[in-house]
PDB file of C-alpha atoms in Angstrom:
ATOM      1  CA  MET A   1       9.548 -21.799 -35.203  1.00 44.00           C
ATOM      2  CA  SER A   2       9.854 -18.577 -33.256  1.00 43.00           C
ATOM      3  CA  VAL A   3       6.862 -16.409 -32.533  1.00 41.00           C
ATOM      4  CA  THR A   4       9.424 -13.429 -34.150  1.00 44.00           C
ATOM      5  CA  ASP A   5       8.972 -15.659 -37.298  1.00 46.00           C
ATOM      6  CA  VAL A   6       5.236 -15.824 -37.668  1.00 45.00           C
ATOM      7  CA  ALA A   7       3.236 -13.480 -40.027  1.00 47.00           C
ATOM      8  CA  LEU A   8       1.405 -10.558 -38.077  1.00 47.00           C
ATOM      9  CA  PRO A   9      -2.066  -9.428 -39.876  1.00 49.00           C
ATOM     10  CA  ALA A  10      -2.067  -6.578 -41.860  1.00 48.00           C
ATOM     11  CA  GLY A  11      -1.285  -3.312 -39.480  1.00 47.00           C
ATOM     12  CA  GLU A  12      -0.076  -5.100 -36.476  1.00 48.00           C
ATOM     13  CA  ARG A  13       3.493  -4.966 -35.208  1.00 48.00           C
ATOM     14  CA  PHE A  14       5.265  -6.340 -32.473  1.00 44.00           C
ATOM     15  CA  PRO A  15       5.705  -4.276 -29.457  1.00 45.00           C
ATOM     16  CA  GLU A  16       8.843  -2.056 -29.608  1.00 43.00           C
ATOM     17  CA  PRO A  17      11.723  -3.003 -27.557  1.00 41.00           C
ATOM     18  CA  GLY A  18      11.568  -1.768 -23.391  1.00 41.00           C
ATOM     19  CA  PRO A  19      13.220   1.428 -22.519  1.00 41.00           C
ATOM     20  CA  ALA A  20      17.174   1.610 -22.593  1.00 42.00           C
ATOM     21  CA  PRO A  21      18.601   1.408 -18.600  1.00 42.00           C
ATOM     22  CA  ARG A  22      18.983   4.948 -17.488  1.00 41.00           C
ATOM     23  CA  THR A  23      21.765   6.771 -17.349  1.00 44.00           C
ATOM     24  CA  ALA A  24      23.353   9.692 -15.591  1.00 46.00           C
ATOM     25  CA  GLY A  25      21.977  11.821 -17.623  1.00 50.00           C
ATOM     26  CA  GLY A  26      18.168   9.932 -17.182  1.00 47.00           C
ATOM     27  CA  LEU A  27      18.889  10.588 -13.264  1.00 46.00           C
ATOM     28  CA  LEU A  28      19.644  14.212 -13.287  1.00 48.00           C
ATOM     29  CA  ARG A  29      16.439  14.408 -15.143  1.00 58.00           C
ATOM     30  CA  SER A  30      14.314  12.876 -12.513  1.00 53.00           C
ATOM     31  CA  LEU A  31      16.210  14.821  -9.832  1.00 53.00           C
ATOM     32  CA  ALA A  32      15.215  18.112 -11.937  1.00 58.00           C
ATOM     33  CA  HIS A  33      11.482  17.065 -12.117  1.00 60.00           C
ATOM     34  CA  LEU A  34      11.450  16.716  -8.257  1.00 58.00           C
ATOM     35  CA  LEU A  35      13.178  19.699  -7.499  1.00 59.00           C
ATOM     36  CA  ARG A  36      10.353  21.363 -10.103  1.00 75.00           C
ATOM     37  CA  ASP A  37       7.714  19.528  -7.674  1.00 78.00           C
ATOM     38  CA  PRO A  38       8.196  20.470  -4.319  1.00 83.00           C
ATOM     39  CA  GLY A  39       5.033  18.345  -3.359  1.00 85.00           C
ATOM     40  CA  LEU A  40       6.781  15.181  -4.549  1.00 86.00           C
ATOM     41  CA  ALA A  41       9.931  15.555  -2.931  1.00 87.00           C
ATOM     42  CA  LEU A  42       8.007  16.582   0.082  1.00 91.00           C
ATOM     43  CA  ALA A  43       5.710  13.466  -0.213  1.00 91.00           C
ATOM     44  CA  LEU A  44       9.423  11.388  -0.720  1.00 90.00           C
ATOM     45  CA  LEU A  45      11.255  13.147   2.456  1.00 92.00           C
ATOM     46  CA  TRP A  46       8.328  12.169   4.147  1.00 94.00           C
ATOM     47  CA  VAL A  47       7.735   8.447   3.123  1.00 93.00           C
ATOM     48  CA  GLY A  48      10.932   7.748   4.013  1.00 93.00           C
ATOM     49  CA  LEU A  49      11.391   9.185   7.415  1.00 94.00           C
ATOM     50  CA  VAL A  50       8.391   6.887   8.026  1.00 95.00           C
ATOM     51  CA  VAL A  51      10.127   3.935   6.872  1.00 94.00           C
ATOM     52  CA  VAL A  52      13.511   4.711   8.819  1.00 95.00           C
ATOM     53  CA  ALA A  53      11.074   5.299  12.017  1.00 94.00           C
ATOM     54  CA  ALA A  54       9.781   1.922  11.366  1.00 93.00           C
ATOM     55  CA  VAL A  55      13.389  -0.112  10.274  1.00 93.00           C
ATOM     56  CA  ALA A  56      15.288   2.088  12.757  1.00 93.00           C
ATOM     57  CA  PRO A  57      13.222   4.303  15.587  1.00 92.00           C
ATOM     58  CA  ALA A  58      16.358   4.338  17.907  1.00 91.00           C
ATOM     59  CA  LEU A  59      17.975   7.298  15.485  1.00 92.00           C
ATOM     60  CA  LEU A  60      15.080   9.583  15.595  1.00 92.00           C
ATOM     61  CA  ALA A  61      13.594   8.774  18.861  1.00 90.00           C
ATOM     62  CA  PRO A  62      16.654   6.947  21.272  1.00 88.00           C
ATOM     63  CA  GLY A  63      15.638   5.847  24.767  1.00 81.00           C
ATOM     64  CA  ASP A  64      12.464   3.668  25.738  1.00 86.00           C
ATOM     65  CA  PRO A  65       9.341   5.087  24.641  1.00 88.00           C
ATOM     66  CA  LEU A  66       7.926   3.253  27.574  1.00 88.00           C
ATOM     67  CA  ALA A  67       9.572   5.153  30.794  1.00 87.00           C
ATOM     68  CA  VAL A  68       7.418   6.537  32.809  1.00 85.00           C
ATOM     69  CA  ASP A  69       8.148  10.277  34.658  1.00 84.00           C
ATOM     70  CA  THR A  70       5.012  10.959  36.496  1.00 80.00           C
ATOM     71  CA  ALA A  71       6.563  14.918  36.634  1.00 81.00           C
ATOM     72  CA  ALA A  72       5.722  15.264  33.302  1.00 82.00           C
ATOM     73  CA  HIS A  73       1.996  14.312  33.488  1.00 84.00           C
ATOM     74  CA  LEU A  74       0.287  15.434  30.351  1.00 87.00           C
ATOM     75  CA  HIS A  75       3.167  18.177  29.313  1.00 89.00           C
ATOM     76  CA  ALA A  76       2.281  20.270  26.346  1.00 91.00           C
ATOM     77  CA  PRO A  77       4.296  20.200  23.038  1.00 92.00           C
ATOM     78  CA  SER A  78       7.752  21.440  24.406  1.00 91.00           C
ATOM     79  CA  PRO A  79      11.559  21.519  22.607  1.00 89.00           C
ATOM     80  CA  GLY A  80      12.277  18.578  25.052  1.00 87.00           C
ATOM     81  CA  HIS A  81       8.693  17.133  23.982  1.00 89.00           C
ATOM     82  CA  PRO A  82       7.842  17.999  20.254  1.00 92.00           C
ATOM     83  CA  PHE A  83       4.527  15.672  20.801  1.00 93.00           C
ATOM     84  CA  GLY A  84       3.976  16.342  24.751  1.00 91.00           C
ATOM     85  CA  THR A  85       3.564  13.469  26.696  1.00 91.00           C
ATOM     86  CA  ASP A  86       0.874  11.516  27.936  1.00 90.00           C
ATOM     87  CA  ARG A  87      -0.964  10.726  31.455  1.00 87.00           C
ATOM     88  CA  LEU A  88       1.922   8.723  32.074  1.00 88.00           C
ATOM     89  CA  GLY A  89       4.273  10.802  31.549  1.00 88.00           C
ATOM     90  CA  ARG A  90       5.668   9.169  28.595  1.00 92.00           C
ATOM     91  CA  ASP A  91       6.894  11.026  25.462  1.00 92.00           C
ATOM     92  CA  LEU A  92       4.166  10.641  22.993  1.00 93.00           C
ATOM     93  CA  PHE A  93       6.573  11.467  20.406  1.00 94.00           C
ATOM     94  CA  ALA A  94       8.935   8.524  21.379  1.00 93.00           C
ATOM     95  CA  GLU A  95       5.930   6.246  21.687  1.00 93.00           C
ATOM     96  CA  THR A  96       4.893   7.476  17.780  1.00 94.00           C
ATOM     97  CA  VAL A  97       7.890   6.526  16.269  1.00 94.00           C
ATOM     98  CA  HIS A  98       8.435   3.109  17.701  1.00 93.00           C
ATOM     99  CA  GLY A  99       4.771   2.789  16.720  1.00 92.00           C
ATOM    100  CA  THR A 100       5.929   3.354  13.138  1.00 93.00           C
ATOM    101  CA  GLY A 101       7.425  -0.279  13.647  1.00 91.00           C
ATOM    102  CA  ARG A 102       3.958  -2.007  14.293  1.00 91.00           C
ATOM    103  CA  THR A 103       1.539  -0.359  12.134  1.00 92.00           C
ATOM    104  CA  LEU A 104       3.683  -0.067   9.110  1.00 93.00           C
ATOM    105  CA  PRO A 105       4.344  -4.219   9.134  1.00 93.00           C
ATOM    106  CA  ALA A 106       1.056  -4.561   9.466  1.00 92.00           C
ATOM    107  CA  ALA A 107      -0.086  -2.701   6.159  1.00 93.00           C
ATOM    108  CA  ALA A 108       3.002  -4.106   4.058  1.00 94.00           C
ATOM    109  CA  LEU A 109       0.916  -7.642   4.915  1.00 94.00           C
ATOM    110  CA  ALA A 110      -1.946  -6.140   3.970  1.00 93.00           C
ATOM    111  CA  THR A 111      -0.448  -4.927   0.717  1.00 94.00           C
ATOM    112  CA  VAL A 112       1.359  -8.280   0.005  1.00 94.00           C
ATOM    113  CA  ILE A 113      -1.778 -10.422   0.651  1.00 94.00           C
ATOM    114  CA  GLY A 114      -4.299  -8.438  -1.915  1.00 92.00           C
ATOM    115  CA  LEU A 115      -1.838  -7.435  -4.636  1.00 92.00           C
ATOM    116  CA  GLY A 116      -0.577 -11.125  -4.673  1.00 92.00           C
ATOM    117  CA  ALA A 117      -3.696 -12.985  -4.088  1.00 93.00           C
ATOM    118  CA  GLY A 118      -5.874 -10.006  -6.624  1.00 92.00           C
ATOM    119  CA  THR A 119      -3.439 -10.368  -9.139  1.00 91.00           C
ATOM    120  CA  VAL A 120      -3.057 -14.328  -9.572  1.00 91.00           C
ATOM    121  CA  LEU A 121      -7.405 -13.886  -9.428  1.00 92.00           C
ATOM    122  CA  GLY A 122      -6.939 -11.840 -11.699  1.00 91.00           C
ATOM    123  CA  LEU A 123      -4.898 -12.897 -13.999  1.00 89.00           C
ATOM    124  CA  LEU A 124      -6.863 -16.139 -13.864  1.00 90.00           C
ATOM    125  CA  ALA A 125     -10.319 -14.855 -14.457  1.00 90.00           C
ATOM    126  CA  GLY A 126      -8.835 -12.924 -17.167  1.00 87.00           C
ATOM    127  CA  PHE A 127      -6.501 -15.089 -19.092  1.00 84.00           C
ATOM    128  CA  LEU A 128      -8.778 -18.417 -18.660  1.00 84.00           C
ATOM    129  CA  ARG A 129     -12.648 -16.914 -19.101  1.00 84.00           C
ATOM    130  CA  GLY A 130     -15.115 -18.982 -19.429  1.00 86.00           C
ATOM    131  CA  ALA A 131     -15.943 -20.968 -15.977  1.00 89.00           C
ATOM    132  CA  ALA A 132     -13.319 -19.820 -14.503  1.00 88.00           C
ATOM    133  CA  ASP A 133     -13.362 -16.088 -15.253  1.00 89.00           C
ATOM    134  CA  LEU A 134     -17.657 -16.908 -13.896  1.00 92.00           C
ATOM    135  CA  VAL A 135     -16.664 -18.133 -10.673  1.00 92.00           C
ATOM    136  CA  ILE A 136     -13.940 -15.707  -9.658  1.00 92.00           C
ATOM    137  CA  MET A 137     -15.537 -12.528 -10.594  1.00 91.00           C
ATOM    138  CA  ARG A 138     -18.479 -13.958  -8.442  1.00 92.00           C
ATOM    139  CA  LEU A 139     -16.485 -14.509  -5.421  1.00 91.00           C
ATOM    140  CA  VAL A 140     -14.917 -10.685  -6.221  1.00 91.00           C
ATOM    141  CA  ASP A 141     -18.586  -9.441  -6.240  1.00 90.00           C
ATOM    142  CA  VAL A 142     -19.599 -11.254  -3.140  1.00 90.00           C
ATOM    143  CA  LEU A 143     -16.092  -9.638  -1.140  1.00 88.00           C
ATOM    144  CA  LEU A 144     -17.067  -6.007  -3.043  1.00 88.00           C
ATOM    145  CA  ALA A 145     -20.614  -6.375  -1.626  1.00 88.00           C
ATOM    146  CA  ILE A 146     -19.017  -6.077   2.007  1.00 87.00           C
ATOM    147  CA  PRO A 147     -17.577  -2.541   3.173  1.00 86.00           C
ATOM    148  CA  GLY A 148     -14.131  -3.424   3.578  1.00 85.00           C
ATOM    149  CA  LEU A 149     -13.653  -1.787   7.145  1.00 85.00           C
ATOM    150  CA  LEU A 150     -16.843  -4.608   7.811  1.00 88.00           C
ATOM    151  CA  LEU A 151     -15.586  -7.596   6.529  1.00 88.00           C
ATOM    152  CA  ALA A 152     -11.691  -6.928   7.959  1.00 88.00           C
ATOM    153  CA  LEU A 153     -13.387  -6.576  11.413  1.00 87.00           C
ATOM    154  CA  MET A 154     -15.861  -9.769  10.382  1.00 87.00           C
ATOM    155  CA  LEU A 155     -12.035 -11.904   9.978  1.00 87.00           C
ATOM    156  CA  VAL A 156     -10.024  -9.846  12.731  1.00 86.00           C
ATOM    157  CA  SER A 157     -12.846 -10.667  15.233  1.00 82.00           C
ATOM    158  CA  VAL A 158     -12.349 -14.890  14.113  1.00 82.00           C
ATOM    159  CA  LEU A 159      -8.807 -14.509  14.395  1.00 77.00           C
ATOM    160  CA  GLY A 160      -8.413 -12.772  17.787  1.00 70.00           C
ATOM    161  CA  LYS A 161      -7.683  -9.641  18.597  1.00 63.00           C
ATOM    162  CA  GLY A 162      -4.326  -8.496  19.991  1.00 62.00           C
ATOM    163  CA  ASP A 163      -2.168  -9.454  17.615  1.00 74.00           C
ATOM    164  CA  THR A 164      -1.371  -6.983  13.989  1.00 82.00           C
ATOM    165  CA  VAL A 165      -0.392  -9.812  11.816  1.00 84.00           C
ATOM    166  CA  ASP A 166      -3.961 -10.516  12.220  1.00 86.00           C
ATOM    167  CA  VAL A 167      -5.025  -6.890  11.667  1.00 89.00           C
ATOM    168  CA  GLY A 168      -2.992  -6.783   8.916  1.00 90.00           C
ATOM    169  CA  ILE A 169      -4.079 -10.313   7.065  1.00 90.00           C
ATOM    170  CA  ALA A 170      -7.878  -9.086   7.702  1.00 90.00           C
ATOM    171  CA  ILE A 171      -7.297  -5.819   6.139  1.00 92.00           C
ATOM    172  CA  GLY A 172      -5.408  -7.543   3.264  1.00 92.00           C
ATOM    173  CA  VAL A 173      -8.378 -10.215   2.520  1.00 91.00           C
ATOM    174  CA  ALA A 174     -10.668  -6.754   2.390  1.00 88.00           C
ATOM    175  CA  ALA A 175      -8.080  -5.712  -0.789  1.00 90.00           C
ATOM    176  CA  ILE A 176      -7.738  -8.677  -2.792  1.00 92.00           C
ATOM    177  CA  ALA A 177     -11.016  -7.763  -4.600  1.00 90.00           C
ATOM    178  CA  SER A 178      -9.698  -4.266  -6.073  1.00 88.00           C
ATOM    179  CA  THR A 179      -6.954  -5.490  -6.985  1.00 90.00           C
ATOM    180  CA  ALA A 180      -8.260  -8.502  -9.028  1.00 91.00           C
ATOM    181  CA  ARG A 181     -11.029  -6.206 -10.674  1.00 91.00           C
ATOM    182  CA  VAL A 182      -7.904  -4.430 -12.081  1.00 90.00           C
ATOM    183  CA  MET A 183      -5.929  -7.009 -13.032  1.00 90.00           C
ATOM    184  CA  ARG A 184      -8.414  -8.678 -14.705  1.00 90.00           C
ATOM    185  CA  ALA A 185      -9.066  -5.989 -16.828  1.00 89.00           C
ATOM    186  CA  GLU A 186      -5.656  -5.166 -18.176  1.00 89.00           C
ATOM    187  CA  VAL A 187      -5.499  -9.034 -19.051  1.00 88.00           C
ATOM    188  CA  LEU A 188      -8.096  -8.689 -20.856  1.00 86.00           C
ATOM    189  CA  ARG A 189      -6.805  -5.833 -22.511  1.00 87.00           C
ATOM    190  CA  VAL A 190      -3.066  -7.283 -23.460  1.00 84.00           C
ATOM    191  CA  SER A 191      -4.768 -10.870 -24.259  1.00 80.00           C
ATOM    192  CA  GLU A 192      -5.988  -9.153 -27.355  1.00 78.00           C
ATOM    193  CA  SER A 193      -2.688  -7.721 -28.142  1.00 77.00           C
ATOM    194  CA  GLY A 194      -0.953  -8.596 -31.440  1.00 77.00           C
ATOM    195  CA  PHE A 195       2.102  -9.950 -29.341  1.00 76.00           C
ATOM    196  CA  VAL A 196       0.145 -12.183 -27.349  1.00 74.00           C
ATOM    197  CA  GLU A 197      -2.128 -13.556 -30.536  1.00 74.00           C
ATOM    198  CA  ALA A 198       1.816 -13.734 -32.309  1.00 78.00           C
ATOM    199  CA  ALA A 199       2.919 -16.170 -29.618  1.00 73.00           C
ATOM    200  CA  ARG A 200       0.076 -18.457 -29.402  1.00 71.00           C
ATOM    201  CA  THR A 201      -0.062 -19.030 -33.245  1.00 73.00           C
ATOM    202  CA  GLY A 202       3.603 -19.875 -32.804  1.00 74.00           C
ATOM    203  CA  GLY A 203       2.679 -22.856 -30.781  1.00 70.00           C
ATOM    204  CA  ALA A 204       4.021 -21.074 -27.288  1.00 71.00           C
ATOM    205  CA  ARG A 205       2.288 -23.294 -24.260  1.00 78.00           C
ATOM    206  CA  TRP A 206       0.029 -21.233 -22.460  1.00 71.00           C
ATOM    207  CA  THR A 207       2.171 -21.133 -19.072  1.00 75.00           C
ATOM    208  CA  ARG A 208       4.854 -19.500 -21.373  1.00 77.00           C
ATOM    209  CA  VAL A 209       2.241 -16.742 -22.960  1.00 77.00           C
ATOM    210  CA  VAL A 210       1.068 -15.882 -19.327  1.00 78.00           C
ATOM    211  CA  LEU A 211       4.843 -15.687 -17.939  1.00 77.00           C
ATOM    212  CA  ARG A 212       6.387 -14.222 -20.605  1.00 79.00           C
ATOM    213  CA  HIS A 213       3.781 -12.313 -22.079  1.00 76.00           C
ATOM    214  CA  VAL A 214       0.555 -11.423 -20.379  1.00 82.00           C
ATOM    215  CA  LEU A 215       1.615 -11.115 -16.849  1.00 82.00           C
ATOM    216  CA  PRO A 216       4.320  -8.371 -17.361  1.00 83.00           C
ATOM    217  CA  ASN A 217       2.243  -6.135 -19.521  1.00 83.00           C
ATOM    218  CA  SER A 218      -0.252  -6.313 -17.025  1.00 83.00           C
ATOM    219  CA  MET A 219       1.032  -5.141 -13.898  1.00 84.00           C
ATOM    220  CA  GLY A 220       1.567  -1.486 -14.647  1.00 81.00           C
ATOM    221  CA  PRO A 221      -1.882  -0.402 -13.000  1.00 83.00           C
ATOM    222  CA  VAL A 222      -1.032  -2.873 -10.290  1.00 85.00           C
ATOM    223  CA  TRP A 223       2.083  -0.962  -9.641  1.00 83.00           C
ATOM    224  CA  VAL A 224       0.845   1.944  -9.214  1.00 81.00           C
ATOM    225  CA  LEU A 225      -2.219   0.553  -7.504  1.00 85.00           C
ATOM    226  CA  THR A 226       0.303  -0.814  -4.625  1.00 87.00           C
ATOM    227  CA  LEU A 227       1.131   2.620  -2.833  1.00 85.00           C
ATOM    228  CA  LEU A 228      -2.614   3.262  -2.625  1.00 88.00           C
ATOM    229  CA  LEU A 229      -3.117   0.171  -1.611  1.00 91.00           C
ATOM    230  CA  PHE A 230      -0.800   0.335   1.316  1.00 92.00           C
ATOM    231  CA  GLY A 231      -2.477   3.762   2.238  1.00 91.00           C
ATOM    232  CA  GLU A 232      -5.463   2.695   2.610  1.00 91.00           C
ATOM    233  CA  ALA A 233      -4.052  -0.370   4.480  1.00 93.00           C
ATOM    234  CA  ILE A 234      -2.624   2.272   7.053  1.00 94.00           C
ATOM    235  CA  LEU A 235      -6.142   3.522   7.145  1.00 92.00           C
ATOM    236  CA  GLY A 236      -7.356  -0.243   8.107  1.00 91.00           C
ATOM    237  CA  VAL A 237      -4.810  -1.391  10.615  1.00 92.00           C
ATOM    238  CA  THR A 238      -5.026   2.489  12.430  1.00 93.00           C
ATOM    239  CA  THR A 239      -8.662   2.005  12.559  1.00 91.00           C
ATOM    240  CA  LEU A 240      -8.973  -1.314  13.523  1.00 91.00           C
ATOM    241  CA  SER A 241      -6.029  -0.649  16.099  1.00 90.00           C
ATOM    242  CA  PHE A 242      -8.095   2.361  17.454  1.00 91.00           C
ATOM    243  CA  LEU A 243     -11.107  -0.010  17.994  1.00 88.00           C
ATOM    244  CA  GLY A 244      -9.113  -2.064  20.736  1.00 86.00           C
ATOM    245  CA  PHE A 245      -8.277  -5.143  17.491  1.00 87.00           C
ATOM    246  CA  GLY A 246      -4.427  -4.525  17.552  1.00 81.00           C
ATOM    247  CA  ALA A 247      -1.397  -4.126  20.101  1.00 79.00           C
ATOM    248  CA  GLN A 248      -3.019  -3.845  22.756  1.00 79.00           C
ATOM    249  CA  PRO A 249      -1.583  -0.785  25.303  1.00 77.00           C
ATOM    250  CA  PRO A 250       1.284  -0.269  26.736  1.00 82.00           C
ATOM    251  CA  THR A 251       2.594  -1.624  23.440  1.00 85.00           C
ATOM    252  CA  PRO A 252       2.684   1.808  21.026  1.00 88.00           C
ATOM    253  CA  GLU A 253       0.778   1.707  17.767  1.00 91.00           C
ATOM    254  CA  TRP A 254      -0.354   4.718  15.515  1.00 93.00           C
ATOM    255  CA  GLY A 255      -4.314   3.184  16.598  1.00 91.00           C
ATOM    256  CA  SER A 256      -3.791   3.154  20.049  1.00 90.00           C
ATOM    257  CA  LEU A 257      -1.979   6.093  20.745  1.00 91.00           C
ATOM    258  CA  VAL A 258      -5.086   8.195  19.156  1.00 92.00           C
ATOM    259  CA  SER A 259      -7.384   6.125  20.929  1.00 91.00           C
ATOM    260  CA  SER A 260      -5.770   6.923  24.070  1.00 88.00           C
ATOM    261  CA  GLY A 261      -6.175  10.401  23.950  1.00 88.00           C
ATOM    262  CA  ARG A 262      -9.468  10.975  22.683  1.00 87.00           C
ATOM    263  CA  ASP A 263     -10.755  11.268  26.533  1.00 85.00           C
ATOM    264  CA  PHE A 264      -8.211  14.367  26.531  1.00 87.00           C
ATOM    265  CA  LEU A 265      -9.233  16.272  23.693  1.00 85.00           C
ATOM    266  CA  GLY A 266     -10.477  19.058  25.454  1.00 85.00           C
ATOM    267  CA  SER A 267      -7.339  19.210  27.885  1.00 86.00           C
ATOM    268  CA  ALA A 268      -4.854  17.498  26.318  1.00 89.00           C
ATOM    269  CA  TRP A 269      -5.439  17.640  22.241  1.00 92.00           C
ATOM    270  CA  TRP A 270      -1.953  16.436  21.367  1.00 92.00           C
ATOM    271  CA  LEU A 271      -2.554  12.843  22.660  1.00 92.00           C
ATOM    272  CA  SER A 272      -4.754  12.191  19.426  1.00 93.00           C
ATOM    273  CA  ILE A 273      -4.322  15.117  17.093  1.00 94.00           C
ATOM    274  CA  LEU A 274      -0.381  15.094  16.941  1.00 94.00           C
ATOM    275  CA  PRO A 275      -0.450  11.039  15.880  1.00 94.00           C
ATOM    276  CA  GLY A 276      -3.422  11.097  13.488  1.00 94.00           C
ATOM    277  CA  THR A 277      -2.063  13.859  11.867  1.00 95.00           C
ATOM    278  CA  VAL A 278       1.576  11.723  11.544  1.00 95.00           C
ATOM    279  CA  VAL A 279      -1.215   8.768   9.986  1.00 95.00           C
ATOM    280  CA  ALA A 280      -2.942  11.606   7.839  1.00 95.00           C
ATOM    281  CA  LEU A 281       0.479  12.598   6.714  1.00 96.00           C
ATOM    282  CA  THR A 282       1.783   9.240   5.888  1.00 95.00           C
ATOM    283  CA  VAL A 283      -1.448   8.144   3.542  1.00 94.00           C
ATOM    284  CA  LEU A 284      -1.347  11.591   1.702  1.00 94.00           C
ATOM    285  CA  ALA A 285       2.646  11.177   1.048  1.00 93.00           C
ATOM    286  CA  ALA A 286       1.609   7.704  -0.220  1.00 91.00           C
ATOM    287  CA  ASN A 287      -0.911   8.858  -2.347  1.00 90.00           C
ATOM    288  CA  ARG A 288       1.469  11.718  -3.862  1.00 89.00           C
ATOM    289  CA  VAL A 289       3.712   9.183  -4.777  1.00 87.00           C
ATOM    290  CA  SER A 290       1.567   7.090  -6.293  1.00 84.00           C
ATOM    291  CA  ARG A 291       0.018   9.617  -8.917  1.00 82.00           C
ATOM    292  CA  ALA A 292       3.467  10.526  -9.821  1.00 80.00           C
ATOM    293  CA  PHE A 293       4.293   6.470 -10.983  1.00 73.00           C
ATOM    294  CA  ASP A 294       1.004   6.771 -12.599  1.00 68.00           C
ATOM    295  CA  GLY A 295       1.658  10.420 -14.398  1.00 59.00           C
ATOM    296  CA  GLU A 296       5.304   8.670 -15.586  1.00 52.00           C
ATOM    297  CA  ARG A 297       3.183   5.494 -16.409  1.00 50.00           C
ATOM    298  CA  THR A 298       0.670   7.276 -18.540  1.00 49.00           C
ATOM    299  CA  GLY A 299       2.590  10.281 -19.816  1.00 46.00           C
ATOM    300  CA  PRO A 300       0.886  13.869 -20.311  1.00 42.00           C
ATOM    301  CA  ARG A 301      -2.759  13.828 -19.778  1.00 38.00           C
TER     302      ARG A 301
END
């Protein structure tokens, strides 16, 4: 007997089929939506530039970012040096662009760890319930009781400093708790739906119920959370790098670039302000895109 052969309680019905594949007309409507929302268009453009900087920095800043030119010591921003130069005459724009390839992968690693582990824990807690839910959520409560940055500092101190991979792991572990709570809440909601009860009544194995019905229908808020966590991970990685736990000089990284210019704020403001602005714009763009996805998922409010 299949799941669809099971009679549902009065008032309940199986969910409607998913949306049809997007056609050319749907793509044109999406493009029109972007044109009506210049903020979202600019956010997507900025995210695209940042991704290009991480994958192929030479396209935006050709040349060696560590090339020293003592004659260009602390030059202010100019057409030849859009971000100015540092105390060794190195082009700050090139350092910022090439530093993207260190900061973004660490933030992506942190996001994958936070989402992956948090999704699994939230799924198990919400579906199994009972003792499993109690143990997992008490662990989540312990993680939430410790400020995320403090927890990341503790972990990166244990893992050792000087490697952005260790920084990404530390930030990712600190992000597990928030994802687990969101996932658990969605799993509890979906588990009470009629189609899940029908699948159980029809004799489907619990693994099939989880993977075929509960998990796909619980991932919506988690996907929206992805870009928010990515923005928070960028801030976390930059902060730890600023404190000296990331890649060590002269390797360019966003946090270390901001840190190296703090002693020159009075005479060479661009050393910290411009890389810091890049960080802020990237986080804001990620949050803006995340809000757009949330709006598409929930509809008008």
